[in-house]
Amino acid sequence: MSHVYIEKISAHEDQTVTLKGWIYNIRSSGKIHFLQLRDGTAIIQCVMGKNDVSEEIFESAKRLTQESSVEVTGVVRKDTRSALGYELHATGLKILHISEEYPITPKEHGTAFLMDHRHLWIRSRRQHAILRIRAEIIRAIRDYLDDNDFLLVDSPIFTPAACEGTSTLFETAYFSQKAYLTQSGQLYNEANAMAFGKVYCFGPTFRAEKSKTRRHLTEFWMVEPEVAFLELDGLMDLTESFVRYIVTRVLQNRQTELKEIERDTTQLEKITQPFPRLDYGEAVRQLHALGSDIVYGDDFGADDETMLTKQYETPILVNRYPAAIKAFYMKGDPAATDRALCVDMLAPEGYGEIIGGGQRQDDFATLLAAVHAHGLPQESMDWYLDLRRYGSVPHAGFGLGVERTVAWICGLPHVRETIPYPRMLEKLVP
Ligand code: 4AD
Ligand code: MG
């Protein structure tokens, strides 16, 4: 009998097939067993009547517990009452393993308990839907960049210096030296853009975030495109087109999962409109009008971002933040020297920053002065300064955080459910 996946069951109507998976739930009347079977792709109801199988098989099914592993053979029948549209009329059952009492039962559990059982929690419907949406987002990211002629060029994880400031560096021994886990592939990306023109890197990045918030992980995935001869306005166009593509792909391919997690998709459909672009000064004025006590010149707190983005139905592009609160590599705005040519994309519905990026400082002397002003060791930055010694050009790029994007698209209150094994201040196991 051929093994098929539940997701592909519609191609096998009225055929006899074998499904391999785990018991999600089981319920029996005296004469019929109803097995909810999950195989990783979907869940199907298998109906086993007393007269359809041998007595031995019917009796053996009574031993099944939640998460026992089995192979079920049967005939695929259309069933308009079920969400899947099909059920299996079982004619055979092979039990592979009777599960011990499973800790995650259909009753409600607290988040701490579920987080401690994350390796099992990912088997449940809701977590399943979220992680499938995450995979779709990652696929969309790669497709957009690959189809638009960005070359994937990987950046290293062990690095000799900070990219995003020294306060969130994870230090590790590197033989007789010290190394740091990368906070961003950007500096290498810039070198790669000077070599290949349009590039991206995509991988895990690390920040020793000591605060517990709903937006911060210590290990998160970031995709970072970088483009030679691109300036701030073109960069904003790129971020907009990129994010619109990602959301559209999820709407096209992951309706079942969005429904499973009860996401209000009308909010996501609105992202086809243009994304408003607000200068930092304008954003501060709007925040004051909304009652924020932000001081002009300060960075936005999470509450400010939430307040601001609740005014809009699409993401917004807040640009030209004060140079003093931004990283050393940013190019200054020639029109306002205290400002940087940078942009953050803030997602709607209160989600806040999902993208940070900008135009890079391309002048050797100015960059060298910034390296010193930020107290960065010049030896570890010499190779980066070389990019301004040998054929410097205007260039720009950005980083999009995958987990915050998943949280927004799925409408989740916290990033901890957006990655299979979240790493946070007090979370290293499982
Ligand atoms: O704004 P950030 O710090 O920008 C950079 O790292 C640039 N070097 C990227 C570039 O221009 N190539 O981080 C970019 C994005 C944020 O907007 C956010 O989505 C995500 O990375 N991010 C985090 N996500 C989860 N947990 C954290 N601790 C995060 N820190 C940043
Ligand atoms: Mg940022």
CSV table of C-alpha atoms and ligand atoms in Angstrom, one decimal:
chain,number,residue,atom,x,y,z
A,1,MET,CA,0.0,0.0,0.0
A,2,SER,CA,1.5,3.3,-0.9
A,3,HIS,CA,2.4,5.8,1.8
A,4,VAL,CA,0.8,9.2,1.3
A,5,TYR,CA,0.9,12.5,3.2
A,6,ILE,CA,-2.3,13.8,4.5
A,7,GLU,CA,-1.7,17.2,2.9
A,8,LYS,CA,-1.8,15.4,-0.5
A,9,ILE,CA,-4.9,13.2,0.3
A,10,SER,CA,-7.2,14.9,-2.2
A,11,ALA,CA,-5.3,13.2,-5.0
A,12,HIS,CA,-6.3,9.8,-3.6
A,13,GLU,CA,-10.1,9.9,-3.3
A,14,ASP,CA,-11.6,6.4,-3.1
A,15,GLN,CA,-8.2,4.8,-3.2
A,16,THR,CA,-6.6,2.6,-0.5
A,17,VAL,CA,-3.6,4.3,1.1
A,18,THR,CA,-1.4,4.0,4.1
A,19,LEU,CA,-0.9,7.0,6.4
A,20,LYS,CA,2.0,7.2,8.9
A,21,GLY,CA,1.9,9.4,11.9
A,22,TRP,CA,0.9,10.0,15.5
A,23,ILE,CA,-2.5,9.9,17.3
A,24,TYR,CA,-3.6,13.5,18.0
A,25,ASN,CA,-6.7,12.4,19.7
A,26,ILE,CA,-8.9,9.3,20.1
A,27,ARG,CA,-12.5,8.8,20.9
A,28,SER,CA,-14.4,5.5,20.8
A,29,SER,CA,-18.0,4.4,20.9
A,30,GLY,CA,-18.5,0.7,21.5
A,31,LYS,CA,-18.5,-0.1,17.7
A,32,ILE,CA,-16.3,2.7,16.2
A,33,HIS,CA,-12.9,4.3,17.0
A,34,PHE,CA,-12.4,7.8,15.7
A,35,LEU,CA,-8.6,8.4,15.4
A,36,GLN,CA,-7.4,11.9,14.8
A,37,LEU,CA,-4.1,11.2,13.0
A,38,ARG,CA,-1.4,13.8,12.4
A,39,ASP,CA,1.6,13.2,10.1
A,40,GLY,CA,3.3,16.6,10.2
A,41,THR,CA,1.5,17.9,7.1
A,42,ALA,CA,-2.1,17.9,8.4
A,43,ILE,CA,-4.6,16.1,10.6
A,44,ILE,CA,-7.2,13.7,9.3
A,45,GLN,CA,-10.0,11.7,11.0
A,46,CYS,CA,-9.7,7.9,10.6
A,47,VAL,CA,-12.9,6.0,11.3
A,48,MET,CA,-12.5,2.4,12.3
A,49,GLY,CA,-15.7,0.4,12.5
A,50,LYS,CA,-15.8,-2.9,14.4
A,51,ASN,CA,-16.8,-4.8,11.2
A,52,ASP,CA,-14.2,-3.2,9.0
A,53,VAL,CA,-11.1,-4.7,10.7
A,54,SER,CA,-10.2,-8.0,12.4
A,55,GLU,CA,-11.2,-8.3,16.1
A,56,GLU,CA,-7.6,-8.3,17.0
A,57,ILE,CA,-7.0,-4.9,15.3
A,58,PHE,CA,-10.1,-3.4,16.7
A,59,GLU,CA,-9.1,-4.5,20.2
A,60,SER,CA,-5.5,-3.3,19.8
A,61,ALA,CA,-6.7,0.2,18.9
A,62,LYS,CA,-8.1,0.5,22.5
A,63,ARG,CA,-4.5,0.7,23.8
A,64,LEU,CA,-3.7,3.8,21.7
A,65,THR,CA,-2.9,6.9,23.7
A,66,GLN,CA,-2.2,10.5,22.6
A,67,GLU,CA,1.0,10.7,20.4
A,68,SER,CA,1.3,6.9,19.9
A,69,SER,CA,2.9,6.3,16.5
A,70,VAL,CA,1.0,4.2,14.0
A,71,GLU,CA,0.5,3.3,10.4
A,72,VAL,CA,-3.2,3.3,9.3
A,73,THR,CA,-4.4,1.8,6.0
A,74,GLY,CA,-7.8,2.6,4.6
A,75,VAL,CA,-9.9,4.1,1.9
A,76,VAL,CA,-10.0,7.9,1.4
A,77,ARG,CA,-13.5,9.2,1.4
A,78,LYS,CA,-14.8,12.7,0.7
A,79,ASP,CA,-16.2,14.3,3.9
A,80,THR,CA,-17.6,17.8,3.5
A,81,ARG,CA,-18.1,18.2,7.3
A,82,SER,CA,-14.4,18.1,8.1
A,83,ALA,CA,-12.0,21.1,7.5
A,84,LEU,CA,-9.7,18.9,5.5
A,85,GLY,CA,-12.6,17.6,3.3
A,86,TYR,CA,-11.6,14.0,3.6
A,87,GLU,CA,-11.6,11.2,6.1
A,88,LEU,CA,-10.0,7.7,6.1
A,89,HIS,CA,-12.2,4.6,6.4
A,90,ALA,CA,-9.6,2.3,8.2
A,91,THR,CA,-9.1,-1.2,7.1
A,92,GLY,CA,-5.8,-1.8,8.9
A,93,LEU,CA,-3.6,-0.6,11.8
A,94,LYS,CA,0.0,-1.2,12.7
A,95,ILE,CA,1.1,0.2,16.1
A,96,LEU,CA,4.7,1.3,16.2
A,97,HIS,CA,4.9,2.7,19.7
A,98,ILE,CA,2.4,3.3,22.5
A,99,SER,CA,3.2,6.7,23.9
A,100,GLU,CA,3.7,7.2,27.6
A,101,GLU,CA,1.2,9.7,29.2
A,102,TYR,CA,1.7,12.8,27.1
A,103,PRO,CA,2.4,16.0,29.1
A,104,ILE,CA,0.5,18.3,26.8
A,105,THR,CA,-3.1,17.4,26.9
A,106,PRO,CA,-6.0,19.2,25.1
A,107,LYS,CA,-6.6,21.3,28.3
A,108,GLU,CA,-5.1,24.7,28.8
A,109,HIS,CA,-1.5,24.9,30.0
A,110,GLY,CA,0.6,27.9,31.2
A,111,THR,CA,3.2,29.5,28.9
A,112,ALA,CA,6.1,28.6,31.2
A,113,PHE,CA,5.1,24.9,31.1
A,114,LEU,CA,4.7,25.0,27.4
A,115,MET,CA,8.0,26.7,26.9
A,116,ASP,CA,9.7,24.0,29.0
A,117,HIS,CA,8.1,21.5,26.7
A,118,ARG,CA,8.8,23.4,23.5
A,119,HIS,CA,10.2,20.2,21.8
A,120,LEU,CA,6.8,18.7,22.2
A,121,TRP,CA,4.7,21.8,22.0
A,122,ILE,CA,5.7,22.3,18.3
A,123,ARG,CA,3.5,19.2,17.6
A,124,SER,CA,0.3,21.1,18.4
A,125,ARG,CA,-1.9,22.7,15.8
A,126,ARG,CA,-1.3,26.3,16.6
A,127,GLN,CA,2.5,26.1,16.8
A,128,HIS,CA,2.5,24.1,13.7
A,129,ALA,CA,0.6,26.8,11.8
A,130,ILE,CA,2.9,29.5,13.0
A,131,LEU,CA,6.1,27.6,12.1
A,132,ARG,CA,4.7,26.8,8.6
A,133,ILE,CA,4.0,30.5,8.1
A,134,ARG,CA,7.6,31.2,9.3
A,135,ALA,CA,8.9,28.8,6.6
A,136,GLU,CA,6.7,30.5,4.0
A,137,ILE,CA,8.1,33.9,5.0
A,138,ILE,CA,11.7,32.6,4.7
A,139,ARG,CA,10.9,31.1,1.3
A,140,ALA,CA,9.4,34.4,0.1
A,141,ILE,CA,12.5,36.3,1.3
A,142,ARG,CA,14.8,34.1,-0.6
A,143,ASP,CA,12.6,34.0,-3.7
A,144,TYR,CA,12.3,37.8,-3.8
A,145,LEU,CA,16.0,38.4,-3.5
A,146,ASP,CA,17.1,35.5,-5.8
A,147,ASP,CA,14.5,36.6,-8.5
A,148,ASN,CA,15.7,40.2,-8.3
A,149,ASP,CA,19.3,39.4,-8.9
A,150,PHE,CA,20.7,39.7,-5.4
A,151,LEU,CA,23.5,37.2,-4.9
A,152,LEU,CA,23.6,35.2,-1.6
A,153,VAL,CA,27.0,35.8,0.0
A,154,ASP,CA,27.3,34.4,3.5
A,155,SER,CA,28.8,36.3,6.4
A,156,PRO,CA,30.7,34.8,9.3
A,157,ILE,CA,29.3,34.1,12.8
A,158,PHE,CA,32.6,34.5,14.7
A,159,THR,CA,33.6,38.1,14.4
A,160,PRO,CA,36.5,40.3,15.8
A,161,ALA,CA,34.4,43.4,16.6
A,162,ALA,CA,31.0,44.9,17.2
A,163,CYS,CA,28.7,46.0,14.4
A,164,GLU,CA,25.7,47.3,16.4
A,165,GLY,CA,27.5,48.7,19.5
A,166,THR,CA,29.4,46.9,22.3
A,167,SER,CA,26.6,46.6,24.8
A,168,THR,CA,25.0,43.5,23.4
A,169,LEU,CA,28.0,41.5,22.3
A,170,PHE,CA,28.3,37.8,23.2
A,171,GLU,CA,32.0,37.1,23.8
A,172,THR,CA,33.6,33.7,23.3
A,173,ALA,CA,37.1,32.3,23.5
A,174,TYR,CA,38.7,31.8,20.1
A,175,PHE,CA,41.9,29.9,20.8
A,176,SER,CA,44.2,32.5,22.2
A,177,GLN,CA,42.0,35.4,21.1
A,178,LYS,CA,38.6,36.7,21.9
A,179,ALA,CA,35.8,36.5,19.4
A,180,TYR,CA,32.2,37.8,19.3
A,181,LEU,CA,29.1,36.2,17.9
A,182,THR,CA,27.9,38.3,15.0
A,183,GLN,CA,25.3,41.0,15.7
A,184,SER,CA,24.8,41.6,12.0
A,185,GLY,CA,26.5,40.6,8.8
A,186,GLN,CA,26.4,44.1,7.5
A,187,LEU,CA,30.1,45.0,7.5
A,188,TYR,CA,30.9,41.9,5.5
A,189,ASN,CA,27.9,42.6,3.3
A,190,GLU,CA,29.3,45.9,2.4
A,191,ALA,CA,32.5,44.3,1.3
A,192,ASN,CA,30.5,41.8,-0.7
A,193,ALA,CA,28.4,44.5,-2.3
A,194,MET,CA,31.7,46.2,-3.5
A,195,ALA,CA,32.6,42.8,-5.0
A,196,PHE,CA,29.2,41.7,-6.5
A,197,GLY,CA,26.9,44.8,-6.6
A,198,LYS,CA,23.7,43.4,-5.1
A,199,VAL,CA,24.0,40.9,-2.3
A,200,TYR,CA,22.3,39.5,0.7
A,201,CYS,CA,23.2,37.4,3.7
A,202,PHE,CA,20.7,35.5,5.8
A,203,GLY,CA,21.4,33.7,9.0
A,204,PRO,CA,21.2,33.8,12.8
A,205,THR,CA,22.5,36.8,14.6
A,206,PHE,CA,23.2,37.2,18.3
A,207,ARG,CA,22.6,40.0,20.9
A,208,ALA,CA,23.1,39.7,24.6
A,209,GLU,CA,19.8,41.4,25.3
A,210,LYS,CA,19.4,41.5,29.1
A,211,SER,CA,15.9,42.8,29.1
A,212,LYS,CA,12.8,40.7,29.0
A,213,THR,CA,10.5,42.2,26.3
A,214,ARG,CA,8.1,40.7,23.8
A,215,ARG,CA,10.3,41.8,20.9
A,216,HIS,CA,13.8,40.6,21.9
A,217,LEU,CA,15.5,37.4,21.5
A,218,THR,CA,19.2,36.7,22.1
A,219,GLU,CA,19.4,34.6,18.9
A,220,PHE,CA,17.3,35.8,15.9
A,221,TRP,CA,17.4,35.4,12.2
A,222,MET,CA,18.1,38.4,10.0
A,223,VAL,CA,18.1,38.8,6.3
A,224,GLU,CA,20.3,41.7,5.1
A,225,PRO,CA,20.4,43.0,1.5
A,226,GLU,CA,23.1,45.4,0.6
A,227,VAL,CA,23.4,47.3,-2.8
A,228,ALA,CA,26.2,49.3,-4.3
A,229,PHE,CA,25.1,52.7,-5.9
A,230,LEU,CA,21.9,52.7,-4.0
A,231,GLU,CA,20.8,55.8,-1.9
A,232,LEU,CA,18.3,56.3,0.9
A,233,ASP,CA,15.2,56.9,-1.3
A,234,GLY,CA,15.9,53.8,-3.4
A,235,LEU,CA,16.5,51.8,-0.3
A,236,MET,CA,13.0,52.8,1.1
A,237,ASP,CA,11.5,51.7,-2.2
A,238,LEU,CA,13.3,48.4,-1.9
A,239,THR,CA,12.1,47.7,1.7
A,240,GLU,CA,8.5,48.5,0.7
A,241,SER,CA,8.5,46.2,-2.3
A,242,PHE,CA,10.2,43.5,-0.3
A,243,VAL,CA,7.8,43.5,2.6
A,244,ARG,CA,4.7,43.7,0.4
A,245,TYR,CA,5.9,40.7,-1.5
A,246,ILE,CA,6.4,38.7,1.7
A,247,VAL,CA,2.9,39.5,3.0
A,248,THR,CA,1.3,38.7,-0.4
A,249,ARG,CA,3.0,35.3,-0.5
A,250,VAL,CA,1.8,34.4,2.9
A,251,LEU,CA,-1.8,35.5,2.0
A,252,GLN,CA,-1.5,33.4,-1.2
A,253,ASN,CA,0.0,30.2,0.2
A,254,ARG,CA,-0.9,30.0,3.9
A,255,GLN,CA,-4.6,30.7,4.2
A,256,THR,CA,-5.2,27.4,6.1
A,257,GLU,CA,-2.6,28.3,8.7
A,258,LEU,CA,-3.8,31.9,9.0
A,259,LYS,CA,-7.3,30.6,9.7
A,260,GLU,CA,-6.0,28.1,12.3
A,261,ILE,CA,-4.4,30.9,14.3
A,262,GLU,CA,-7.4,33.1,13.7
A,263,ARG,CA,-5.4,36.0,12.1
A,264,ASP,CA,-7.6,38.9,10.9
A,265,THR,CA,-6.3,38.9,7.3
A,266,THR,CA,-8.1,42.1,6.3
A,267,GLN,CA,-5.3,43.9,8.2
A,268,LEU,CA,-2.7,42.2,6.0
A,269,GLU,CA,-4.6,42.9,2.8
A,270,LYS,CA,-4.2,46.6,3.5
A,271,ILE,CA,-0.5,46.5,2.9
A,272,THR,CA,-1.0,47.0,-0.8
A,273,GLN,CA,-1.3,50.7,-0.2
A,274,PRO,CA,1.8,52.9,-0.2
A,275,PHE,CA,3.8,53.0,3.0
A,276,PRO,CA,3.9,56.5,4.5
A,277,ARG,CA,7.4,58.0,4.9
A,278,LEU,CA,7.9,60.2,8.0
A,279,ASP,CA,11.0,62.1,8.8
A,280,TYR,CA,12.1,61.6,12.5
A,281,GLY,CA,11.1,65.2,13.3
A,282,GLU,CA,7.6,64.6,12.0
A,283,ALA,CA,7.3,61.4,13.9
A,284,VAL,CA,8.3,63.1,17.1
A,285,ARG,CA,5.6,65.9,16.4
A,286,GLN,CA,3.0,63.1,15.9
A,287,LEU,CA,4.1,61.4,19.1
A,288,HIS,CA,3.8,64.6,21.1
A,289,ALA,CA,0.3,65.1,19.7
A,290,LEU,CA,-0.6,61.6,20.9
A,291,GLY,CA,0.6,62.3,24.4
A,292,SER,CA,4.1,60.8,24.4
A,293,ASP,CA,6.8,62.6,26.5
A,294,ILE,CA,9.6,61.7,24.0
A,295,VAL,CA,12.4,64.3,24.0
A,296,TYR,CA,13.5,65.4,20.5
A,297,GLY,CA,16.8,63.7,19.9
A,298,ASP,CA,16.0,60.5,21.8
A,299,ASP,CA,15.3,57.1,20.3
A,300,PHE,CA,11.8,55.8,20.3
A,301,GLY,CA,10.8,53.4,23.1
A,302,ALA,CA,8.7,50.4,22.4
A,303,ASP,CA,5.7,52.3,23.6
A,304,ASP,CA,6.4,55.2,21.3
A,305,GLU,CA,6.6,52.8,18.3
A,306,THR,CA,3.3,51.1,19.3
A,307,MET,CA,1.5,54.4,19.7
A,308,LEU,CA,2.8,55.8,16.4
A,309,THR,CA,2.1,52.7,14.3
A,310,LYS,CA,-1.5,52.3,15.7
A,311,GLN,CA,-2.2,55.5,13.6
A,312,TYR,CA,-1.5,53.6,10.3
A,313,GLU,CA,-2.9,50.6,8.5
A,314,THR,CA,0.4,49.8,6.6
A,315,PRO,CA,4.0,49.8,7.8
A,316,ILE,CA,5.6,53.2,8.0
A,317,LEU,CA,9.1,54.3,7.0
A,318,VAL,CA,10.6,56.5,9.7
A,319,ASN,CA,13.7,58.1,8.3
A,320,ARG,CA,16.6,60.4,9.2
A,321,TYR,CA,16.9,59.7,12.9
A,322,PRO,CA,19.4,61.8,14.9
A,323,ALA,CA,23.0,60.6,14.0
A,324,ALA,CA,23.9,60.6,17.7
A,325,ILE,CA,21.6,57.6,18.5
A,326,LYS,CA,22.6,55.6,15.5
A,327,ALA,CA,25.5,53.3,14.6
A,328,PHE,CA,29.0,54.5,13.6
A,329,TYR,CA,28.7,53.5,9.9
A,330,MET,CA,25.7,55.7,9.0
A,331,LYS,CA,26.2,58.5,6.4
A,332,GLY,CA,25.1,61.9,7.6
A,333,ASP,CA,22.3,63.8,5.9
A,334,PRO,CA,23.9,66.6,3.9
A,335,ALA,CA,20.6,68.6,4.4
A,336,ALA,CA,20.7,68.3,8.2
A,337,THR,CA,24.1,67.4,9.6
A,338,ASP,CA,22.7,66.1,13.0
A,339,ARG,CA,20.7,63.5,11.1
A,340,ALA,CA,21.6,60.1,9.6
A,341,LEU,CA,20.5,58.8,6.2
A,342,CYS,CA,18.7,55.9,7.8
A,343,VAL,CA,15.3,54.3,7.9
A,344,ASP,CA,13.4,52.0,10.2
A,345,MET,CA,10.3,50.2,9.0
A,346,LEU,CA,7.6,50.1,11.8
A,347,ALA,CA,4.9,47.5,11.3
A,348,PRO,CA,1.2,48.4,12.0
A,349,GLU,CA,-1.1,47.2,14.7
A,350,GLY,CA,1.4,48.3,17.3
A,351,TYR,CA,4.2,45.9,16.2
A,352,GLY,CA,6.9,48.4,15.7
A,353,GLU,CA,10.4,48.0,14.2
A,354,ILE,CA,10.9,45.1,11.8
A,355,ILE,CA,13.6,46.7,9.6
A,356,GLY,CA,16.6,48.9,10.3
A,357,GLY,CA,18.9,50.2,7.6
A,358,GLY,CA,20.3,53.1,5.7
A,359,GLN,CA,22.9,54.6,3.5
A,360,ARG,CA,26.5,53.9,4.6
A,361,GLN,CA,29.2,56.4,5.3
A,362,ASP,CA,31.4,56.2,2.1
A,363,ASP,CA,34.0,58.8,2.9
A,364,PHE,CA,37.2,57.4,4.4
A,365,ALA,CA,38.2,60.3,6.8
A,366,THR,CA,34.6,60.7,8.1
A,367,LEU,CA,34.3,57.0,8.8
A,368,LEU,CA,37.7,56.8,10.5
A,369,ALA,CA,36.7,59.6,12.8
A,370,ALA,CA,33.4,57.8,13.6
A,371,VAL,CA,35.3,54.6,14.4
A,372,HIS,CA,37.4,56.5,16.9
A,373,ALA,CA,34.4,58.5,18.3
A,374,HIS,CA,32.6,55.2,19.0
A,375,GLY,CA,35.7,53.8,20.8
A,376,LEU,CA,36.1,51.0,18.3
A,377,PRO,CA,39.5,49.4,17.8
A,378,GLN,CA,40.9,50.6,14.5
A,379,GLU,CA,42.9,47.3,14.0
A,380,SER,CA,39.7,45.3,13.8
A,381,MET,CA,38.1,47.8,11.5
A,382,ASP,CA,41.0,48.3,9.0
A,383,TRP,CA,39.6,45.8,6.5
A,384,TYR,CA,36.2,47.7,6.6
A,385,LEU,CA,38.0,51.0,6.1
A,386,ASP,CA,39.6,49.5,3.0
A,387,LEU,CA,36.2,49.6,1.3
A,388,ARG,CA,36.6,53.5,1.4
A,389,ARG,CA,40.2,53.3,0.2
A,390,TYR,CA,39.6,51.2,-2.9
A,391,GLY,CA,36.8,52.5,-5.1
A,392,SER,CA,34.3,53.8,-2.6
A,393,VAL,CA,30.7,54.3,-3.9
A,394,PRO,CA,27.4,55.3,-2.3
A,395,HIS,CA,25.7,52.2,-1.0
A,396,ALA,CA,22.8,51.2,1.3
A,397,GLY,CA,21.2,48.2,2.9
A,398,PHE,CA,19.0,47.0,5.6
A,399,GLY,CA,18.2,44.1,8.0
A,400,LEU,CA,14.8,42.6,8.4
A,401,GLY,CA,14.2,40.6,11.6
A,402,VAL,CA,12.4,37.3,10.8
A,403,GLU,CA,10.9,36.7,14.2
A,404,ARG,CA,9.4,40.2,14.5
A,405,THR,CA,8.0,39.9,11.0
A,406,VAL,CA,6.5,36.5,11.8
A,407,ALA,CA,5.0,38.0,15.0
A,408,TRP,CA,3.4,40.8,13.0
A,409,ILE,CA,2.1,38.7,10.1
A,410,CYS,CA,0.7,36.1,12.6
A,411,GLY,CA,-0.6,38.7,15.0
A,412,LEU,CA,1.2,37.2,18.0
A,413,PRO,CA,1.8,39.1,21.2
A,414,HIS,CA,5.3,37.8,21.8
A,415,VAL,CA,8.3,36.7,19.6
A,416,ARG,CA,8.8,33.5,21.6
A,417,GLU,CA,6.4,31.5,19.5
A,418,THR,CA,7.9,32.6,16.1
A,419,ILE,CA,11.0,30.5,16.2
A,420,PRO,CA,11.3,26.8,17.0
A,421,TYR,CA,13.6,27.1,20.0
A,422,PRO,CA,13.6,30.7,21.3
A,423,ARG,CA,16.7,31.9,23.1
A,424,MET,CA,16.0,34.6,25.7
A,425,LEU,CA,17.6,35.9,28.9
A,426,GLU,CA,16.6,32.9,31.0
A,427,LYS,CA,15.8,30.4,28.2
A,428,LEU,CA,18.5,28.0,26.9
A,429,VAL,CA,16.7,24.7,27.3
A,430,PRO,CA,15.3,22.9,25.3
B,1,4AD,O1,18.1,47.7,13.5
B,1,4AD,P1,19.1,46.6,13.6
B,1,4AD,O2,19.9,46.6,14.8
B,1,4AD,O3,20.0,46.8,12.3
B,1,4AD,C1,21.1,46.2,12.0
B,1,4AD,O4,21.6,45.2,12.6
B,1,4AD,C2,21.7,46.6,10.7
B,1,4AD,N1,23.2,46.3,10.8
B,1,4AD,C3,21.1,45.9,9.6
B,1,4AD,C4,21.6,46.3,8.2
B,1,4AD,O5,21.5,47.4,7.9
B,1,4AD,N2,22.2,45.4,7.4
B,1,4AD,O6,18.4,45.2,13.4
B,1,4AD,C5,17.7,44.9,12.3
B,1,4AD,C6,16.4,44.2,12.6
B,1,4AD,C7,15.5,45.0,13.5
B,1,4AD,O7,14.7,45.9,12.8
B,1,4AD,C8,14.6,43.9,14.1
B,1,4AD,O8,13.6,43.4,13.2
B,1,4AD,C9,15.6,42.7,14.3
B,1,4AD,O9,16.7,43.0,13.4
B,1,4AD,N3,16.2,42.7,15.6
B,1,4AD,C10,15.8,41.8,16.6
B,1,4AD,N4,14.9,40.8,16.5
B,1,4AD,C11,14.7,40.0,17.6
B,1,4AD,N5,15.4,40.2,18.7
B,1,4AD,C12,16.4,41.1,18.8
B,1,4AD,N6,17.1,41.3,19.9
B,1,4AD,C13,16.6,42.0,17.7
B,1,4AD,N7,17.4,43.0,17.4
B,1,4AD,C14,17.2,43.4,16.2
B,2,MG,MG,17.2,49.1,14.8
